[in-house]
Tab-separated table of C-alpha atoms and ligand atoms in Angstrom:
chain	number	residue	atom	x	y	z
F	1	UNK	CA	65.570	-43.570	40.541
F	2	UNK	CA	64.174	-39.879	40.732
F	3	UNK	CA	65.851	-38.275	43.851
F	4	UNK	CA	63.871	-35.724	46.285
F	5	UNK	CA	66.074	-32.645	47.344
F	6	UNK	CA	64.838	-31.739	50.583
F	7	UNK	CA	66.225	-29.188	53.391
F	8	UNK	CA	66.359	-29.789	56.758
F	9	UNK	CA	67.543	-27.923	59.945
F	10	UNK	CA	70.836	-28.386	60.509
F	11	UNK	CA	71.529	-26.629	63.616
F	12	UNK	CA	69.513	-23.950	65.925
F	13	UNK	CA	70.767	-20.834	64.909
F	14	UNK	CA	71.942	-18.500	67.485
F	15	UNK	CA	70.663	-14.904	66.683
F	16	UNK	CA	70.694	-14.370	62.216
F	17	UNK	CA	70.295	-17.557	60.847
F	18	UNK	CA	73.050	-18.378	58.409
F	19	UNK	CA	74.004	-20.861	55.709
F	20	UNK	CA	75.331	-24.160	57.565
F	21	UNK	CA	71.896	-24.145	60.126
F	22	UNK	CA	70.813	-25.926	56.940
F	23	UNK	CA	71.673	-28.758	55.250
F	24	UNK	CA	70.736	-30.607	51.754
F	25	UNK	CA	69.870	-33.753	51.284
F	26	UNK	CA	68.331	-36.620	48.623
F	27	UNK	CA	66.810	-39.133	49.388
F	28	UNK	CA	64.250	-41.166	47.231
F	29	UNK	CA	61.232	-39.664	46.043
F	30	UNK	CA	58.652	-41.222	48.124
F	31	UNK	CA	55.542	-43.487	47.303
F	32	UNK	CA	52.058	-42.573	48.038
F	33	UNK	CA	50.377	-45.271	50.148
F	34	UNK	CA	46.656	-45.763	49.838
F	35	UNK	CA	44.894	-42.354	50.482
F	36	UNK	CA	47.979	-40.393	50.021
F	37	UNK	CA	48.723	-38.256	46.879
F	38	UNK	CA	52.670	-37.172	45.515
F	39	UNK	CA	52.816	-33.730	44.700
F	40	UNK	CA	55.618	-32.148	43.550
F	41	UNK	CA	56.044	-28.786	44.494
F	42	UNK	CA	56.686	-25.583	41.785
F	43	UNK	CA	56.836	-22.923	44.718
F	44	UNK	CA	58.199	-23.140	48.307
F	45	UNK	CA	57.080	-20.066	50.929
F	46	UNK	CA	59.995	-18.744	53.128
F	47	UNK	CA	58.042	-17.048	56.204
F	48	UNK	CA	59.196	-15.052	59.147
F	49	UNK	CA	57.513	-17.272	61.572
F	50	UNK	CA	59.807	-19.777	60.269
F	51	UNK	CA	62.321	-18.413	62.603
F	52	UNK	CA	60.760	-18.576	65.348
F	53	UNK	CA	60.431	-22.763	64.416
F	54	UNK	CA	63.617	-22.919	64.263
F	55	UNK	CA	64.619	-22.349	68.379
F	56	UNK	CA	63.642	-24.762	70.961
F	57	UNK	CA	61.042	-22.554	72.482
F	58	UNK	CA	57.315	-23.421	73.201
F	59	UNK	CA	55.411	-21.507	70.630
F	60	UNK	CA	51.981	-22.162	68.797
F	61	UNK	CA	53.629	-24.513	66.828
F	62	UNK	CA	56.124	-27.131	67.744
F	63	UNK	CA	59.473	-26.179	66.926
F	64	UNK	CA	61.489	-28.156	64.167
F	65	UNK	CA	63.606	-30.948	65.210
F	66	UNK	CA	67.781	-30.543	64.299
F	67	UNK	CA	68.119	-33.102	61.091
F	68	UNK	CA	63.774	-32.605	60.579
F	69	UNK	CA	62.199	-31.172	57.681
F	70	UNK	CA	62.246	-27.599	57.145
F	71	UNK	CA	58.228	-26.716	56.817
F	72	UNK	CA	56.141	-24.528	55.202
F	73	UNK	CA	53.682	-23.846	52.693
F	74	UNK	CA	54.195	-24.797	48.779
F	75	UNK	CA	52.305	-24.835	45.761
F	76	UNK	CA	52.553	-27.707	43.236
F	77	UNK	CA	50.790	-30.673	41.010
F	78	UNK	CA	49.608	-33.788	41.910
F	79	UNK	CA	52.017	-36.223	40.533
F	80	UNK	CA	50.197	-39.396	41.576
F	81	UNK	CA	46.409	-40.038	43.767
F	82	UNK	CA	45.306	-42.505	45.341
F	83	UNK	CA	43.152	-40.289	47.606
F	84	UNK	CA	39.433	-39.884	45.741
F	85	UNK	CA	39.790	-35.928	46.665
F	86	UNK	CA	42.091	-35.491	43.910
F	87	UNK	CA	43.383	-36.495	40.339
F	88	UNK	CA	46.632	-36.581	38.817
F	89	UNK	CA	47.662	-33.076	37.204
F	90	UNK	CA	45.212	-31.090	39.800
F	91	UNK	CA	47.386	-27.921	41.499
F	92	UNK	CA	47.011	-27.824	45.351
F	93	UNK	CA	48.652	-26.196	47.931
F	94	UNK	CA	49.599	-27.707	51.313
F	95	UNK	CA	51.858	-27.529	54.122
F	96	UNK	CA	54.109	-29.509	51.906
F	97	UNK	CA	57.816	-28.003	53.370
F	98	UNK	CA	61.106	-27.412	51.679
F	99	UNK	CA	61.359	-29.998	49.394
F	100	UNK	CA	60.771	-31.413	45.440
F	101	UNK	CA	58.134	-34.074	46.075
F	102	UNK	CA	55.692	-34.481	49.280
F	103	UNK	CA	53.267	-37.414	50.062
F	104	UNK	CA	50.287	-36.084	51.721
F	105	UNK	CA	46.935	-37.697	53.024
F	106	UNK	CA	45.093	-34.742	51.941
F	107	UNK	CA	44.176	-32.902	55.097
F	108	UNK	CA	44.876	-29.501	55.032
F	109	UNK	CA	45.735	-29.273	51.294
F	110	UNK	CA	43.401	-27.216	49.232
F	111	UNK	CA	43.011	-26.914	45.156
F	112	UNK	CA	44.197	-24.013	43.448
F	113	UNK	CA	42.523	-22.541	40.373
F	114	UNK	CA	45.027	-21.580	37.532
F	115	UNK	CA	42.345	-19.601	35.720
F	116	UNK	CA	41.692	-17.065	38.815
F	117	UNK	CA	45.453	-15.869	39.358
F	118	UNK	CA	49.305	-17.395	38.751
F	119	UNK	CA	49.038	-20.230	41.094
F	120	UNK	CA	52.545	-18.924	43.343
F	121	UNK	CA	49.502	-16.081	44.478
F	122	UNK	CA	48.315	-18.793	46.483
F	123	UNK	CA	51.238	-18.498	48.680
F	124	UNK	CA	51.120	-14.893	49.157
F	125	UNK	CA	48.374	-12.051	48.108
F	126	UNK	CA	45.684	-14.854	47.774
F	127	UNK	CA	47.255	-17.171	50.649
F	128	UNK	CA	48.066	-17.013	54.184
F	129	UNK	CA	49.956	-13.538	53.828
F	130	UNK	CA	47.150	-11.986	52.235
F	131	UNK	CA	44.275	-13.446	54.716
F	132	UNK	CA	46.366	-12.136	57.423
F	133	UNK	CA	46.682	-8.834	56.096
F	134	UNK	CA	42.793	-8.964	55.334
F	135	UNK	CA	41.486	-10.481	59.077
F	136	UNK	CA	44.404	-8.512	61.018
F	137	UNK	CA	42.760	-5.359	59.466
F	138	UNK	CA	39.416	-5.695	58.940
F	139	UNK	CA	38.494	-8.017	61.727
F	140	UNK	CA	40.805	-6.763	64.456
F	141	UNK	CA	40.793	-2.723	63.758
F	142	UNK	CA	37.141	-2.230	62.143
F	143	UNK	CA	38.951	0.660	60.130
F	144	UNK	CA	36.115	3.245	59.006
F	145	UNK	CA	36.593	5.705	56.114
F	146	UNK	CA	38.404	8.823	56.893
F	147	UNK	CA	41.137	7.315	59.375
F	148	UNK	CA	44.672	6.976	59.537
F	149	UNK	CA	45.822	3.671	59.548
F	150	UNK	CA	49.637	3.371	59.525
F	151	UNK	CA	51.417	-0.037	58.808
F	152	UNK	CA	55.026	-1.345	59.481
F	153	UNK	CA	56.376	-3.929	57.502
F	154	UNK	CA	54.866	-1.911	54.865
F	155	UNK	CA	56.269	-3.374	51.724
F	156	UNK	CA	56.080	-7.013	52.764
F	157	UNK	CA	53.767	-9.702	51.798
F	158	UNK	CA	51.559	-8.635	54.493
F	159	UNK	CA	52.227	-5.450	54.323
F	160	UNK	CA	51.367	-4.452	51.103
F	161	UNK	CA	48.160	-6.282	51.260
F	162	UNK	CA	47.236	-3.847	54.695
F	163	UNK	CA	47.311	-0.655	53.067
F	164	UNK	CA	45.987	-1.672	49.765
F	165	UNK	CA	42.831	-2.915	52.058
F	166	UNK	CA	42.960	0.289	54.192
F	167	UNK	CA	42.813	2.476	50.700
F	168	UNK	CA	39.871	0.338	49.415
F	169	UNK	CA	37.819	1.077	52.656
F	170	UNK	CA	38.612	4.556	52.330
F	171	UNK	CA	41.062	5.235	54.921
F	172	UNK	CA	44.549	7.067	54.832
F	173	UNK	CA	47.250	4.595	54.666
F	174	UNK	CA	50.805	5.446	55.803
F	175	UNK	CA	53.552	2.806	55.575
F	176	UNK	CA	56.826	2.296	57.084
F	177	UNK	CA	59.307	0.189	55.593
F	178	UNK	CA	63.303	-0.386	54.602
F	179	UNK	CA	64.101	1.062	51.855
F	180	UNK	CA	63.593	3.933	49.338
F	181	UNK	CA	62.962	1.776	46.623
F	182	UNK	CA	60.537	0.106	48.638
F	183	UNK	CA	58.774	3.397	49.871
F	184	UNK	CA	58.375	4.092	46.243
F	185	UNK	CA	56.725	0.990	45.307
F	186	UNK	CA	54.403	1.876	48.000
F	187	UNK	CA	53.276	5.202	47.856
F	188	UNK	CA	53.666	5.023	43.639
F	189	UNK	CA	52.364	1.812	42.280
F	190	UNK	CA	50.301	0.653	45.600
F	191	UNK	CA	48.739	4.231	46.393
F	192	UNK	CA	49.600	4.657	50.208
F	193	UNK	CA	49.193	8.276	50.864
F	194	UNK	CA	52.719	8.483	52.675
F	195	UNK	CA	55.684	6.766	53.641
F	196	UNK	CA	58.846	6.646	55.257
F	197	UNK	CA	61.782	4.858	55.342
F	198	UNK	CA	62.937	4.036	59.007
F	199	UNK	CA	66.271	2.815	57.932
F	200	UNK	CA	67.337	6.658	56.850
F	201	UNK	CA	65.134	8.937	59.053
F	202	UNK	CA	66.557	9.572	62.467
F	203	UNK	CA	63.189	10.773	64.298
F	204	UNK	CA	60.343	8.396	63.663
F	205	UNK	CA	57.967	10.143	65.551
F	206	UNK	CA	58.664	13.680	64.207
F	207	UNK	CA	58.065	11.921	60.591
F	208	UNK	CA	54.673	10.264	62.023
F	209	UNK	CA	53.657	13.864	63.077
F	210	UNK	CA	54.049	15.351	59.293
F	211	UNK	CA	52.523	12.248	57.872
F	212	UNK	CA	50.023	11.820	60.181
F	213	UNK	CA	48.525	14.879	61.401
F	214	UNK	CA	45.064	13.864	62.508
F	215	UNK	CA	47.214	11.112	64.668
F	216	UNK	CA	46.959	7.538	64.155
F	217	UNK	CA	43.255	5.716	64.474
F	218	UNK	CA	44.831	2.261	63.326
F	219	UNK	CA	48.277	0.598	63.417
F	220	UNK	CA	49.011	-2.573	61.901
F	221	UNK	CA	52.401	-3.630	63.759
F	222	UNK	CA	54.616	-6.263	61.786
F	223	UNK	CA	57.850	-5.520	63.476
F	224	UNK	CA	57.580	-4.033	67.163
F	225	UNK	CA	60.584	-2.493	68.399
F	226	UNK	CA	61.334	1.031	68.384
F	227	UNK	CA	58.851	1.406	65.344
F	228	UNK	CA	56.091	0.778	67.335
F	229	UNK	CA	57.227	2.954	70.230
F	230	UNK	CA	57.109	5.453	68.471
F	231	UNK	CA	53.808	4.837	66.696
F	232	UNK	CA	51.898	4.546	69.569
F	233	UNK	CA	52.995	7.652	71.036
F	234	UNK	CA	50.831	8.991	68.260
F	235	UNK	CA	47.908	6.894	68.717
F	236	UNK	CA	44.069	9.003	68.651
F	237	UNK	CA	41.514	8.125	71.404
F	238	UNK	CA	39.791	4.823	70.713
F	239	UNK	CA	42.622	3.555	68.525
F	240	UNK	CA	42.769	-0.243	67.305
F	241	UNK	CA	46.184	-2.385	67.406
F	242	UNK	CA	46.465	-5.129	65.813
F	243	UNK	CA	49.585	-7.351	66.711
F	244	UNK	CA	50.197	-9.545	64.147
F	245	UNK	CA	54.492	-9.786	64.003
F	246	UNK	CA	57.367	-8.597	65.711
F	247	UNK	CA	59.893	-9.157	63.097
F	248	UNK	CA	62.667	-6.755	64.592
F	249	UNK	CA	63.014	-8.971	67.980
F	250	UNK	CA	63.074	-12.905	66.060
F	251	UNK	CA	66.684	-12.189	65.259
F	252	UNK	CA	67.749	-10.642	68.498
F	253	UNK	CA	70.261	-12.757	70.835
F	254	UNK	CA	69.154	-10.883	73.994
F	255	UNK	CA	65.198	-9.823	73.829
F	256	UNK	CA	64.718	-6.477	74.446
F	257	UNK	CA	62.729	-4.850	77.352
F	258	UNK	CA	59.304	-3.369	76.680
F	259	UNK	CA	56.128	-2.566	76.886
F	260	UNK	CA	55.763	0.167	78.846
F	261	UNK	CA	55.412	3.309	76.313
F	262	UNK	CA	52.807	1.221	74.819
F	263	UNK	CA	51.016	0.307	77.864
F	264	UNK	CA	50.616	4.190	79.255
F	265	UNK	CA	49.135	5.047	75.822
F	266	UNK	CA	46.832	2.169	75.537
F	267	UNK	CA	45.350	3.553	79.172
F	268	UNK	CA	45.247	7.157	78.401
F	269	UNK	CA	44.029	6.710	74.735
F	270	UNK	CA	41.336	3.923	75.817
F	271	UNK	CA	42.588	2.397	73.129
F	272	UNK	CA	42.791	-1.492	72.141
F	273	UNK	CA	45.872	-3.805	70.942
F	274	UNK	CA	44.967	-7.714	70.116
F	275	UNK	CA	47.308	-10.217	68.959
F	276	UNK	CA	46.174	-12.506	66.568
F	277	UNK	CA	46.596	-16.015	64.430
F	278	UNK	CA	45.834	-16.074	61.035
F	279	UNK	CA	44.295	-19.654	61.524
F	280	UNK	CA	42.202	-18.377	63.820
F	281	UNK	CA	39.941	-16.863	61.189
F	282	UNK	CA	39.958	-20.410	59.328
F	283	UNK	CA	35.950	-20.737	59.120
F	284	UNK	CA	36.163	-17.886	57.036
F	285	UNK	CA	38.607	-18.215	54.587
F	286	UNK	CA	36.413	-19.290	51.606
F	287	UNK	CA	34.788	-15.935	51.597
F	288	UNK	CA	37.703	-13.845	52.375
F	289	UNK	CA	39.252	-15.152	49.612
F	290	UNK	CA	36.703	-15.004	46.880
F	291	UNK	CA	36.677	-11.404	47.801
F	292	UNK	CA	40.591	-10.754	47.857
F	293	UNK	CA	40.452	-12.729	44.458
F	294	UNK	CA	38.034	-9.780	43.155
F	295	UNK	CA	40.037	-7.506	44.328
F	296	UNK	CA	43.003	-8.479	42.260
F	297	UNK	CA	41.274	-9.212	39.329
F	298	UNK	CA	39.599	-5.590	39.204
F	299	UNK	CA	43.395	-4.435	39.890
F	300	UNK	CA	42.345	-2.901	43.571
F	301	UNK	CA	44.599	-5.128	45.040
F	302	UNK	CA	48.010	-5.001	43.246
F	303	UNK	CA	51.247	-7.813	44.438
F	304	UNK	CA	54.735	-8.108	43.601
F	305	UNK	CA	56.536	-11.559	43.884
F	306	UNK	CA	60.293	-11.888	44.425
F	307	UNK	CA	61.459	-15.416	42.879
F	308	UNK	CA	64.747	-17.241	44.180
F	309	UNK	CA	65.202	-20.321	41.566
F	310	UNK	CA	66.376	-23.771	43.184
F	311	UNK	CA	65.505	-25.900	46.260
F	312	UNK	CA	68.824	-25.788	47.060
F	313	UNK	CA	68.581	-21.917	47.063
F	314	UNK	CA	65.806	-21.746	49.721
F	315	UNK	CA	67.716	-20.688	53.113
F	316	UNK	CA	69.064	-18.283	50.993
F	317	UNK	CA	65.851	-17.230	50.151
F	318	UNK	CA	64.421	-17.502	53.855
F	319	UNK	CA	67.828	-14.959	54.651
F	320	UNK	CA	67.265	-12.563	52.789
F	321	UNK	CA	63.852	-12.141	53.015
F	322	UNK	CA	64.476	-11.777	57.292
F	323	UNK	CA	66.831	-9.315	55.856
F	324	UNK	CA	64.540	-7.087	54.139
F	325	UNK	CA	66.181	-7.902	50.502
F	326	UNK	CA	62.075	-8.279	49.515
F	327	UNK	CA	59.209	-6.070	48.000
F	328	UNK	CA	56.286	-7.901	48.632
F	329	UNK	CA	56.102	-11.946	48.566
F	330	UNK	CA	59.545	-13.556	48.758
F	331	UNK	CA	59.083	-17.246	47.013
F	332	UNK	CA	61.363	-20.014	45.734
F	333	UNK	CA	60.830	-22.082	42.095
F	334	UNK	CA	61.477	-25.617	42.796
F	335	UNK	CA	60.518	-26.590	39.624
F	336	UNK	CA	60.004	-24.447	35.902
F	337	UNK	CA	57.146	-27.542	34.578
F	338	UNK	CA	58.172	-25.831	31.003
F	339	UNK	CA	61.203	-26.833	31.030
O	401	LIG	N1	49.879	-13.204	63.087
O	401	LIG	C1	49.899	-14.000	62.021
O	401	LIG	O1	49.090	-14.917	61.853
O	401	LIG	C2	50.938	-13.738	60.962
O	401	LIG	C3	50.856	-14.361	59.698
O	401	LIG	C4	51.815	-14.029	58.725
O	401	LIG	C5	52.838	-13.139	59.035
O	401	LIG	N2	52.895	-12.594	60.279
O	401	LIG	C6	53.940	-11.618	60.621
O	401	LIG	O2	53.776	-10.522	59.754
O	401	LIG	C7	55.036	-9.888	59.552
O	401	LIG	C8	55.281	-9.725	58.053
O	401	LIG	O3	55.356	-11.021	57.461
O	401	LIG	P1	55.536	-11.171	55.881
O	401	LIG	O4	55.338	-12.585	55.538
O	401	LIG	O5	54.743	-10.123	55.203
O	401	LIG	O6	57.093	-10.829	55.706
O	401	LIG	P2	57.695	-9.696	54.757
O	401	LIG	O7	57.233	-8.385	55.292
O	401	LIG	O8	57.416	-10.026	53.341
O	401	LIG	O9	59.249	-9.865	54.992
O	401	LIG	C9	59.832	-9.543	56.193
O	401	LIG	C10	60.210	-8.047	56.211
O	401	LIG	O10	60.465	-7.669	57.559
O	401	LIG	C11	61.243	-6.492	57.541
O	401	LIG	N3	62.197	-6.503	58.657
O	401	LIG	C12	63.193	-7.380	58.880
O	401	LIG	N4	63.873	-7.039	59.996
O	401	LIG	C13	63.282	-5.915	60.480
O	401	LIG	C14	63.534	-5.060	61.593
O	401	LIG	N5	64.533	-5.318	62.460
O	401	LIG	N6	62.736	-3.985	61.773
O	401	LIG	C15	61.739	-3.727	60.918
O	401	LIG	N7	61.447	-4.483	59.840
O	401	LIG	C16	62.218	-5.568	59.626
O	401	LIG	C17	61.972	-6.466	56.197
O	401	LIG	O11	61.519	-5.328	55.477
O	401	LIG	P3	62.185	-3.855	55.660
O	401	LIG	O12	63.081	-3.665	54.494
O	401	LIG	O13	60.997	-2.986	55.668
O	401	LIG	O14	62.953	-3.890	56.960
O	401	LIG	C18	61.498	-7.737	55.489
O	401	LIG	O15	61.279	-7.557	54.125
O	401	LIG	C19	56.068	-10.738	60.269
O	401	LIG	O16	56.326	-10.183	61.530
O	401	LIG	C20	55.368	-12.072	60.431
O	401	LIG	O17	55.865	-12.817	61.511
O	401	LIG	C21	51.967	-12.884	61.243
């Protein structure tokens, strides 16, 4: 009988997640009951917001339960239908978790068309990283030709995504991100006008100053911290935050204090930070992504995918993405179809 390799949380980690929060199990592969399709999955997502599932905290989101299902977003074929939305062979994607095979009523899952881009996109540049890039940006900040927008996170999944959008609506894009490798992906192949790497420079904001000398009109904060401390010291008059991740502080065992920098320069810069949910923009996905979909195709809109091979390889995955061991959208092949 076919077995289903599935991950599930082991243990709530207690600052960096590591190896044996995780465990590996088979079971079965399941049958679909009447309305339910099997799909078996080709690519599983590892997320940041992942972490925060794992701790018993009251979030969005329930947390995870120890010995439940890692979830999370996949990408894979129908197997088997007996739900009238969909035939056997169709791709969909679908909150489908870190396994082989998922049964699924339907809800929630959507179709994927191989023709428009490699279907593992749909997890990143034309999925949830890249709408959140798109609505954190365009929706939150209203960035207008001629400003400085400066992202953190800059090479991520979102990340890259931000200041590819930024550059298309004509503004400056700065990034900052981990790495020198990573800074020149960025400012080479993705066209950001500048970059640093906060990992060797000492003085953040004496680097913001040379890269940013008209000051900052928009910042796109992924990791919080001392980052955006110093950012917002820079920040123009009338300045647009959006808040969409705080990456630096999921790990941390003791939270850190904050935000008081921030809060003096929102008031004396009349300026405006909003956090926000991707899902919250859900009405308009279907357009947002018919547009992001043109973008890549006329090459505006460039993405790089990192692939870990193996279910059993995925909290590896998850670890060193939190880690910063990615350039753009870090993914895991659960199963090569050609082979
Ligand atoms: N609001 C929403 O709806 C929404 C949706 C999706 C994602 N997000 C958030 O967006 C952010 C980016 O997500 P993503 O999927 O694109 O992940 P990602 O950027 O592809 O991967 C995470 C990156 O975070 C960086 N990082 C890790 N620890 C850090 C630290 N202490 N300080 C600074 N950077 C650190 C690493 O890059 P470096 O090498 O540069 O350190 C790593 O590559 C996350 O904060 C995530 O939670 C929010």
């Amino acid at each position: 009988m076919a077995q289903n390799k599935q991950i599930l949380l082991a243990g709530r980690p207690l600052g960096f997640p590591k190896e044996s929060d995780f465990k590996l199990v088979e079971s079965p592969v399941p049958k679909p009951a009447d309305g339910q399709i099997l799909v078996r999955s080709i690519f599983v997502s590892v997320d940041p917001y992942m972490r925060g599932r794992m701790d018993d905290v009251k979030s969005y989101a329930p947390s995870v339960q120890i010995g439940g299902l890692m979830g999370g977003g996949a990408v894979g074929r129908v197997l088997e239908s007996n739900n009238a939305s969909f035939r056997e062979g169709d791709i969909v994607q679908g909150m489908f978790g870190w396994q082989e095979y998922a049964v699924s009523d339907g809800e929630a899952v959507r179709k994927i068309d191989p023709d428009i881009a490699p279907i593992s996109t749909s997890l990143g540049i034309l999925g949830m990283p890249g709408l959140t890039a798109y609505f954190g940006l365009l929706e939150i900040c209203n960035p207008q030709p001629g400003e400085t927008v400066v992202v953190s996170g800059a090479a991520g999944a979102v990340g890259t995504v931000v200041g590819q959008i930024a550059k298309i609506k004509g503004c400056r894009a700065i990034g900052i991100a981990g790495g020198d490798d990573k800074i020149a992906y960025i400012t080479g192949e993705l066209g950001f006008d500048g970059a640093f790497n906060y990992k060797t420079v000492d003085d953040y904001g004496q680097k913001l100053r040379e890269l940013c000398p008209s000051g900052i009109d928009v910042y796109f904060d992924n990791v919080g911290g001392e980052i955006t401390d110093a950012v917002f010291r820079q920040i123009n008059s009338k300045a647009r935050i959006s808040i969409c991740g705080q990456i630096s502080q999921y790990n941390l065992e003791k939270q850190e204090m904050g935000p008081r920098i921030i809060l003096r320069s929102l008031l004396t810069k009349q300026a405006r930070a909003e956090g926000f949910l991707v899902f919250q923009f859900s009405d308009k996905y279907p357009q947002a992504l018919i547009q992001m979909a043109e973008w890549v195709r006329t090459g505006q809109l460039k993405y790089k995918e990192e692939i870990e091979e193996g279910i059993e390889n995925t909290p590896r995955a998850f670890m060193a993405m939190l880690s910063g061991r990615n350039t753009g959208k870090q993914l895991v092949r659960v199963w090569d179809e050609g082979s």
